[in-house]
Amino acid sequence: MSAPSSRKLQPVRGTHDLLPADVRRQRAVTDATRAVAERYGYGEIATPIFEFTDVFSRPLGETTDVVAKEMYTFTDRNGDSLTLRPENTASVVRAVLSNGLLDQAPLKYHYAGPMFRYERPQKGRQRQFHQIGVELIGVAEPAADVEVIALAADILDDLGVLGVTRLELNSLGDPASRAVHRDALVAHLTPLADRLSEDSRRRLERNPLRILDSKDEGDRTLLDGAPRLEDHLNDDSRRFFDAVRRGLDHLGIAYVQNARLVRGFDYYTHTAFEFVTQQLGAQGTVIGGGRYDGLVEQMGGPATPGIGWAGGIERIAMLIGNPPPGPRPYAIVPIGATAEGIADRLAHDLRRRGFAVDLAYRGNVARRMKRANKVNALAALILGDDELARGALKVRLLDSGREIEVALDDVAARLADLA
């Protein structure tokens, strides 16, 4: 059999390999999320990467773009329709219902993992992508909205990128407010339907609120005089939104109101928000979320409030820039056959004690020292015959060039002092 061509060994379009530098950058995002979320009392949850298709098609709606065009759905050997998760909120709600957890509310979760959507690959958008996210289920008060937004802001701040983002905020109102606004919006846009983009014409029938979020320039022009959500909010919705804004003001979290910020699914109510940036071109949303008080009920559970958000790990990682450096190792440089055996045992002992150690497999002293510099070692531990005869080794600090002799029995303690 002939060897496969290199062309056939490329990753599938819309997927990419994460090399060590990429993983370090993305791990910085997930590590910050885990640390901040746990300070807020959110436990980590992990759901399967595929679910029965109904888990997504029921809440998202059969006619939405996600379900109709973007889901990776397949039939397994038992004839069941399964789908790779396009988002994780529905999976978390399914897990809550499957495990009978609602009586333990409030439920506070954070997660990180891969999601899958069949979309045109772009900078910061892949068909297999990765998200962080949080869900707070069972709390109806606006304090929950403030908390999850503050949590997101703290993560971005810990990563050093909050300053290049802007928090945008809107109220979708309660279902009654949304219904009134929907009717007004349809009445406004129906006479203009032939001038709308193809996507917006389809949304006019199925999900008109999504037209407000259109990026098409022609659509945006037609929306200049469209009815605004904020003009159709009832008193309860206005009070809720006022409470959210007061809470953010109290915490010193800056935001701007964006009347066109929407969430297209009917189970979303009240608060919608996004952290956006100008640093990534068209893919400017790095974290987006909202209140989904109708989702649990739509998935077969009792009426239960909820709010959460998801953030694109790839996009946030791109804002970070250069990846955080890995730990600088100590390079062991044995000279001679006797030293080789001692080097193996020394490397094993130091690694068990928590030190990062690089031990080359072959090469003379010059090559091994060259490798020590290549891996950015803190120091080279040189095992020469003279030093070993005295039960010692030489430590060469590579940043300064200074050398000290250290007893073999005292290496770990001395390295800890030098670190």
Coordinates of C-alpha atoms in Angstrom, one line a residue:
M1 CA 0.0 0.0 0.0
S2 CA 1.4 3.4 -0.9
A3 CA 1.9 6.0 1.7
P4 CA -0.9 8.6 2.0
S5 CA -0.1 11.9 0.4
S6 CA 0.6 14.9 2.7
R7 CA -2.5 16.6 1.2
K8 CA -4.7 13.9 2.7
L9 CA -3.1 14.3 6.1
Q10 CA -4.3 17.8 6.6
P11 CA -6.9 18.5 9.4
V12 CA -10.5 18.7 8.4
R13 CA -11.6 22.2 7.3
G14 CA -12.7 24.2 10.2
T15 CA -10.5 22.3 12.7
H16 CA -7.0 23.0 13.8
D17 CA -4.2 21.4 15.8
L18 CA -3.4 23.0 19.1
L19 CA 0.4 22.9 19.5
P20 CA 2.1 23.5 22.9
A21 CA 2.1 27.3 22.6
D22 CA -1.5 27.3 21.6
V23 CA -2.4 25.0 24.5
R24 CA -0.6 27.2 27.0
R25 CA -2.5 30.2 25.7
Q26 CA -5.8 28.5 25.9
R27 CA -5.0 26.9 29.2
A28 CA -4.4 30.4 30.6
V29 CA -8.1 31.1 29.7
T30 CA -9.5 28.0 31.3
D31 CA -7.2 28.3 34.4
A32 CA -8.4 31.8 35.0
T33 CA -12.0 30.8 34.5
R34 CA -11.7 27.9 37.0
A35 CA -9.9 30.1 39.6
V36 CA -12.4 33.0 39.4
A37 CA -15.5 30.8 39.1
E38 CA -14.5 28.8 42.2
R39 CA -14.1 32.1 44.1
Y40 CA -17.7 32.8 43.2
G41 CA -18.8 29.4 44.4
Y42 CA -19.3 27.8 40.9
G43 CA -18.5 24.1 40.6
E44 CA -17.1 22.6 37.5
I45 CA -19.4 20.5 35.3
A46 CA -18.6 18.4 32.3
T47 CA -21.3 17.0 29.9
P48 CA -20.8 14.6 27.0
I49 CA -19.8 16.2 23.7
F50 CA -22.8 14.5 22.0
E51 CA -26.4 14.3 23.1
F52 CA -29.7 13.1 21.7
T53 CA -30.6 15.6 19.0
D54 CA -33.8 16.6 20.9
V55 CA -31.6 18.1 23.6
F56 CA -30.7 20.9 21.1
S57 CA -33.6 20.8 18.6
R58 CA -36.3 21.2 21.2
P59 CA -35.1 24.4 22.9
L60 CA -33.3 26.0 19.9
G61 CA -36.2 25.3 17.4
E62 CA -36.2 23.2 14.3
T63 CA -36.2 26.3 12.0
T64 CA -33.3 28.2 13.6
D65 CA -30.0 28.4 11.7
V66 CA -28.2 26.4 14.3
V67 CA -30.5 23.4 14.0
A68 CA -31.3 23.7 10.3
K69 CA -27.8 24.4 9.0
E70 CA -25.1 24.2 11.6
M71 CA -25.4 21.1 13.8
Y72 CA -23.4 18.0 13.2
T73 CA -26.1 15.3 13.5
F74 CA -25.7 11.6 12.8
T75 CA -27.6 8.4 13.3
D76 CA -25.8 5.8 15.5
R77 CA -26.0 2.0 15.1
N78 CA -29.2 1.8 17.2
G79 CA -30.9 4.3 15.0
D80 CA -30.8 7.1 17.5
S81 CA -30.2 10.6 16.2
L82 CA -27.3 12.1 18.0
T83 CA -25.7 15.6 17.7
L84 CA -22.3 17.0 18.6
R85 CA -23.1 19.8 21.0
P86 CA -23.3 23.2 19.3
E87 CA -23.5 25.0 22.6
N88 CA -23.5 23.8 26.3
T89 CA -26.4 25.5 28.1
A90 CA -28.9 23.0 26.8
S91 CA -26.5 20.2 27.9
V92 CA -26.1 21.6 31.4
V93 CA -29.9 22.0 31.8
R94 CA -30.3 18.4 30.5
A95 CA -27.8 17.2 33.1
V96 CA -29.7 19.1 35.8
L97 CA -33.0 17.5 34.8
S98 CA -31.4 14.0 34.3
N99 CA -29.8 14.0 37.7
G100 CA -32.8 15.5 39.6
L101 CA -30.9 18.5 40.9
L102 CA -33.5 21.3 40.8
D103 CA -34.4 20.8 44.4
Q104 CA -30.8 21.8 45.3
A105 CA -31.1 25.2 43.6
P106 CA -29.5 27.6 43.3
L107 CA -27.2 25.6 41.0
K108 CA -23.9 27.3 40.0
Y109 CA -21.7 25.7 37.4
H110 CA -18.8 26.6 35.2
Y111 CA -17.4 24.5 32.2
A112 CA -14.9 24.5 29.4
G113 CA -14.8 22.3 26.4
P114 CA -15.2 21.8 22.6
M115 CA -18.4 22.7 20.7
F116 CA -19.2 22.0 17.0
R117 CA -21.0 24.1 14.4
Y118 CA -20.9 23.8 10.6
E119 CA -20.0 27.4 9.8
R120 CA -17.7 29.1 7.3
P121 CA -14.3 29.1 9.1
Q122 CA -13.0 32.6 9.9
K123 CA -10.5 34.2 12.2
G124 CA -11.6 33.2 15.7
R125 CA -14.4 31.0 14.4
Q126 CA -13.8 27.3 13.7
R127 CA -16.1 24.3 13.2
Q128 CA -14.7 22.7 16.3
F129 CA -14.2 25.5 18.7
H130 CA -13.8 25.8 22.5
Q131 CA -15.8 27.7 25.1
I132 CA -15.8 28.6 28.7
G133 CA -19.1 29.3 30.3
V134 CA -21.1 29.6 33.5
E135 CA -24.7 28.8 34.4
L136 CA -26.7 30.0 37.4
I137 CA -30.0 28.1 37.6
G138 CA -32.8 28.8 40.1
V139 CA -32.4 32.5 40.9
A140 CA -34.9 34.9 39.6
E141 CA -33.5 38.1 41.2
P142 CA -31.5 40.6 39.2
A143 CA -28.6 40.1 41.6
A144 CA -27.9 36.9 39.7
D145 CA -27.5 38.8 36.4
V146 CA -25.1 41.2 38.1
E147 CA -23.1 38.3 39.6
V148 CA -22.5 36.4 36.3
I149 CA -21.5 39.6 34.5
A150 CA -19.1 40.5 37.3
L151 CA -17.7 37.0 37.2
A152 CA -17.0 37.4 33.4
A153 CA -15.4 40.8 34.0
D154 CA -13.1 39.4 36.6
I155 CA -12.0 36.6 34.3
L156 CA -11.1 39.1 31.6
D157 CA -9.4 41.3 34.1
D158 CA -7.3 38.5 35.5
L159 CA -6.2 37.7 31.9
G160 CA -5.3 41.4 31.4
V161 CA -7.8 41.9 28.5
L162 CA -10.8 43.6 30.2
G163 CA -9.4 47.0 29.1
V164 CA -9.7 46.1 25.4
T165 CA -13.3 45.0 25.7
R166 CA -16.6 46.8 26.1
L167 CA -19.6 45.5 28.0
E168 CA -22.8 46.0 26.0
L169 CA -26.1 45.5 27.8
N170 CA -29.8 45.4 26.8
S171 CA -33.1 44.2 28.1
L172 CA -35.3 41.8 26.2
G173 CA -38.1 42.3 28.6
D174 CA -40.4 39.6 29.9
P175 CA -42.5 37.4 27.4
A176 CA -45.4 40.0 27.4
S177 CA -43.0 42.8 26.5
R178 CA -41.3 40.7 23.8
A179 CA -44.7 39.8 22.2
V180 CA -45.7 43.4 21.9
H181 CA -42.4 44.4 20.4
R182 CA -42.4 41.5 18.1
D183 CA -45.7 42.5 16.6
A184 CA -44.6 46.1 16.2
L185 CA -41.3 45.0 14.5
V186 CA -43.1 42.7 12.1
A187 CA -45.5 45.4 11.2
H188 CA -42.6 47.8 10.5
L189 CA -40.5 45.4 8.4
T190 CA -43.2 43.5 6.4
P191 CA -43.6 46.3 3.9
L192 CA -39.8 46.4 3.5
A193 CA -39.4 42.7 3.2
D194 CA -38.2 42.8 -0.5
R195 CA -35.3 45.0 0.6
L196 CA -34.1 42.8 3.4
S197 CA -31.3 40.3 3.1
E198 CA -32.2 36.7 2.4
D199 CA -31.4 35.7 6.0
S200 CA -33.5 38.5 7.4
R201 CA -36.5 37.7 5.1
R202 CA -36.4 34.2 6.5
R203 CA -36.1 35.5 10.0
L204 CA -39.0 37.8 9.5
E205 CA -41.3 34.8 9.5
R206 CA -39.5 32.6 12.0
N207 CA -37.6 34.8 14.5
P208 CA -37.9 38.5 13.7
L209 CA -36.0 39.7 16.7
R210 CA -32.8 38.2 15.2
I211 CA -33.0 40.8 12.4
L212 CA -32.0 43.5 14.9
D213 CA -28.6 41.7 15.1
S214 CA -28.1 41.6 11.4
K215 CA -24.6 42.6 10.2
D216 CA -25.9 43.3 6.6
E217 CA -25.5 47.0 5.9
G218 CA -28.8 47.2 4.0
D219 CA -30.7 45.6 6.9
R220 CA -29.1 48.0 9.3
T221 CA -30.2 51.0 7.3
L222 CA -33.8 49.7 7.3
L223 CA -33.6 49.2 11.0
D224 CA -32.8 52.8 11.7
G225 CA -36.5 53.6 12.3
A226 CA -37.6 50.2 13.6
P227 CA -39.5 49.9 16.9
R228 CA -37.1 49.5 19.9
L229 CA -37.4 46.9 22.6
E230 CA -36.9 49.5 25.3
D231 CA -40.0 51.4 24.1
H232 CA -42.1 48.3 24.7
L233 CA -40.9 47.2 28.1
N234 CA -43.7 47.0 30.7
D235 CA -43.2 48.2 34.3
D236 CA -41.9 44.9 35.6
S237 CA -39.3 44.7 32.9
R238 CA -38.1 48.2 33.4
R239 CA -37.7 47.7 37.2
F240 CA -35.7 44.5 36.5
F241 CA -33.4 46.2 34.1
D242 CA -33.0 49.2 36.4
A243 CA -31.9 46.9 39.2
V244 CA -29.3 45.2 37.0
R245 CA -27.9 48.5 36.0
R246 CA -27.8 49.7 39.6
G247 CA -26.0 46.6 40.6
L248 CA -23.3 47.0 37.9
D249 CA -22.9 50.7 38.8
H250 CA -22.5 49.7 42.4
L251 CA -19.6 47.4 41.5
G252 CA -18.0 49.9 39.2
I253 CA -18.5 47.8 36.1
A254 CA -18.8 50.1 33.1
Y255 CA -21.3 49.3 30.3
V256 CA -23.0 50.8 27.3
Q257 CA -26.6 50.1 26.3
N258 CA -27.1 48.6 22.9
A259 CA -30.7 48.5 21.8
R260 CA -29.9 46.1 19.0
L261 CA -28.3 43.4 21.2
V262 CA -30.7 40.5 21.2
R263 CA -30.9 36.8 21.8
G264 CA -33.1 35.0 19.2
F265 CA -34.6 32.2 21.1
D266 CA -38.0 32.6 22.9
Y267 CA -36.8 31.3 26.2
Y268 CA -34.5 34.3 26.7
T269 CA -35.9 37.1 28.8
H270 CA -34.7 40.3 30.5
T271 CA -30.9 40.8 30.5
A272 CA -28.8 40.2 27.4
F273 CA -25.1 41.2 27.4
E274 CA -21.9 40.9 25.5
F275 CA -18.2 41.7 26.1
V276 CA -17.0 42.9 22.7
T277 CA -13.6 44.0 21.3
Q278 CA -12.3 45.9 18.3
Q279 CA -9.1 43.8 18.3
L280 CA -10.4 40.8 16.4
G281 CA -12.1 42.3 13.4
A282 CA -15.6 41.1 12.5
Q283 CA -15.5 38.4 15.3
G284 CA -15.7 40.9 18.1
T285 CA -17.8 39.1 20.7
V286 CA -15.6 37.3 23.2
I287 CA -18.3 36.6 25.8
G288 CA -22.1 36.6 25.4
G289 CA -25.0 35.7 27.6
G290 CA -28.4 36.4 28.9
R291 CA -31.2 35.3 31.1
Y292 CA -33.1 32.2 29.9
D293 CA -36.1 31.9 32.3
G294 CA -38.0 29.7 29.8
L295 CA -35.4 27.1 28.9
V296 CA -35.9 24.6 31.7
E297 CA -39.6 24.5 31.2
Q298 CA -39.1 24.2 27.4
M299 CA -36.9 21.1 28.0
G300 CA -39.6 19.4 30.1
G301 CA -38.8 20.6 33.6
P302 CA -40.8 23.0 35.9
A303 CA -40.7 26.8 35.3
T304 CA -37.2 27.7 36.5
P305 CA -35.2 30.9 36.1
G306 CA -31.6 30.8 34.8
I307 CA -28.9 33.0 33.5
G308 CA -25.5 32.3 32.0
W309 CA -22.9 33.1 29.4
A310 CA -20.3 31.5 27.1
G311 CA -17.0 32.8 25.9
G312 CA -14.9 31.8 23.0
I313 CA -11.6 30.4 24.3
E314 CA -9.9 30.9 20.9
R315 CA -11.0 34.6 20.7
I316 CA -10.0 35.4 24.3
A317 CA -6.7 33.6 23.8
M318 CA -6.0 35.7 20.7
L319 CA -6.4 38.8 22.9
I320 CA -3.8 37.5 25.3
G321 CA -1.1 37.5 22.6
N322 CA 2.0 35.6 23.4
P323 CA 1.3 32.5 25.5
P324 CA 2.3 32.5 29.1
P325 CA 5.8 30.8 29.4
G326 CA 6.0 27.3 30.6
P327 CA 8.1 26.5 33.7
R328 CA 11.8 26.9 33.1
P329 CA 13.5 23.6 33.6
Y330 CA 16.8 22.5 35.0
A331 CA 19.0 20.8 32.4
I332 CA 21.1 17.9 33.6
V333 CA 24.4 17.6 31.7
P334 CA 26.2 14.3 32.4
I335 CA 29.8 13.8 31.4
G336 CA 30.8 10.2 30.8
A337 CA 29.1 6.8 31.3
T338 CA 29.2 6.9 35.1
A339 CA 27.4 10.3 35.1
E340 CA 24.7 9.0 32.7
G341 CA 23.4 6.5 35.3
I342 CA 23.5 9.1 38.1
A343 CA 21.7 11.7 35.8
D344 CA 18.8 9.3 35.3
R345 CA 18.3 8.8 39.0
L346 CA 18.8 12.5 39.7
A347 CA 16.3 13.6 37.1
H348 CA 13.7 11.1 38.4
D349 CA 14.1 12.3 42.0
L350 CA 13.9 16.0 41.1
R351 CA 10.8 15.5 39.0
R352 CA 9.1 13.6 41.8
R353 CA 9.9 16.6 44.1
G354 CA 8.2 19.0 41.7
F355 CA 11.0 20.3 39.6
A356 CA 10.9 20.6 35.8
V357 CA 13.9 18.7 34.5
D358 CA 15.3 18.4 30.9
L359 CA 17.6 15.4 30.3
A360 CA 18.8 15.1 26.7
Y361 CA 19.0 11.5 25.4
R362 CA 22.4 11.9 23.7
G363 CA 25.1 14.3 22.7
N364 CA 28.4 15.7 24.0
V365 CA 28.7 18.5 26.5
A366 CA 28.5 21.3 23.9
R367 CA 25.3 19.9 22.3
R368 CA 23.7 19.4 25.7
M369 CA 24.5 22.9 26.8
K370 CA 23.1 24.2 23.5
R371 CA 19.9 22.3 24.3
A372 CA 19.8 23.7 27.8
N373 CA 19.8 27.2 26.3
K374 CA 17.2 26.2 23.7
V375 CA 14.7 25.0 26.4
N376 CA 15.4 28.2 28.4
A377 CA 16.7 26.3 31.4
L378 CA 17.3 28.1 34.6
A379 CA 20.5 26.3 35.2
A380 CA 22.6 23.4 34.0
L381 CA 23.4 20.7 36.5
I382 CA 26.8 19.4 35.3
L383 CA 27.9 16.0 36.5
G384 CA 31.7 15.8 35.9
D385 CA 34.1 13.1 37.2
D386 CA 35.8 15.5 39.6
E387 CA 32.6 16.7 41.1
L388 CA 31.1 13.2 41.4
A389 CA 34.3 12.0 43.1
R390 CA 33.5 14.6 45.8
G391 CA 29.8 13.6 45.9
A392 CA 28.8 16.8 44.2
L393 CA 27.8 18.4 41.0
K394 CA 28.2 21.9 39.4
V395 CA 25.3 24.2 39.0
R396 CA 25.7 26.8 36.2
L397 CA 23.1 29.6 36.4
L398 CA 22.5 30.3 32.7
D399 CA 21.2 33.8 33.1
S400 CA 24.3 35.1 34.9
G401 CA 26.9 32.4 34.1
R402 CA 27.7 32.0 37.8
E403 CA 28.7 28.5 39.0
I404 CA 28.4 26.9 42.4
E405 CA 29.2 23.4 43.6
V406 CA 26.4 21.6 45.4
A407 CA 26.4 18.3 47.3
L408 CA 24.4 15.5 45.5
D409 CA 22.4 14.9 48.7
D410 CA 21.5 18.6 48.9
V411 CA 20.6 19.3 45.3
A412 CA 16.8 19.7 45.8
A413 CA 17.1 22.0 48.8
R414 CA 19.6 24.2 47.0
L415 CA 17.6 24.4 43.8
A416 CA 14.6 25.5 45.8
D417 CA 16.7 28.3 47.3
L418 CA 17.9 29.3 43.8
A419 CA 14.4 29.3 42.1

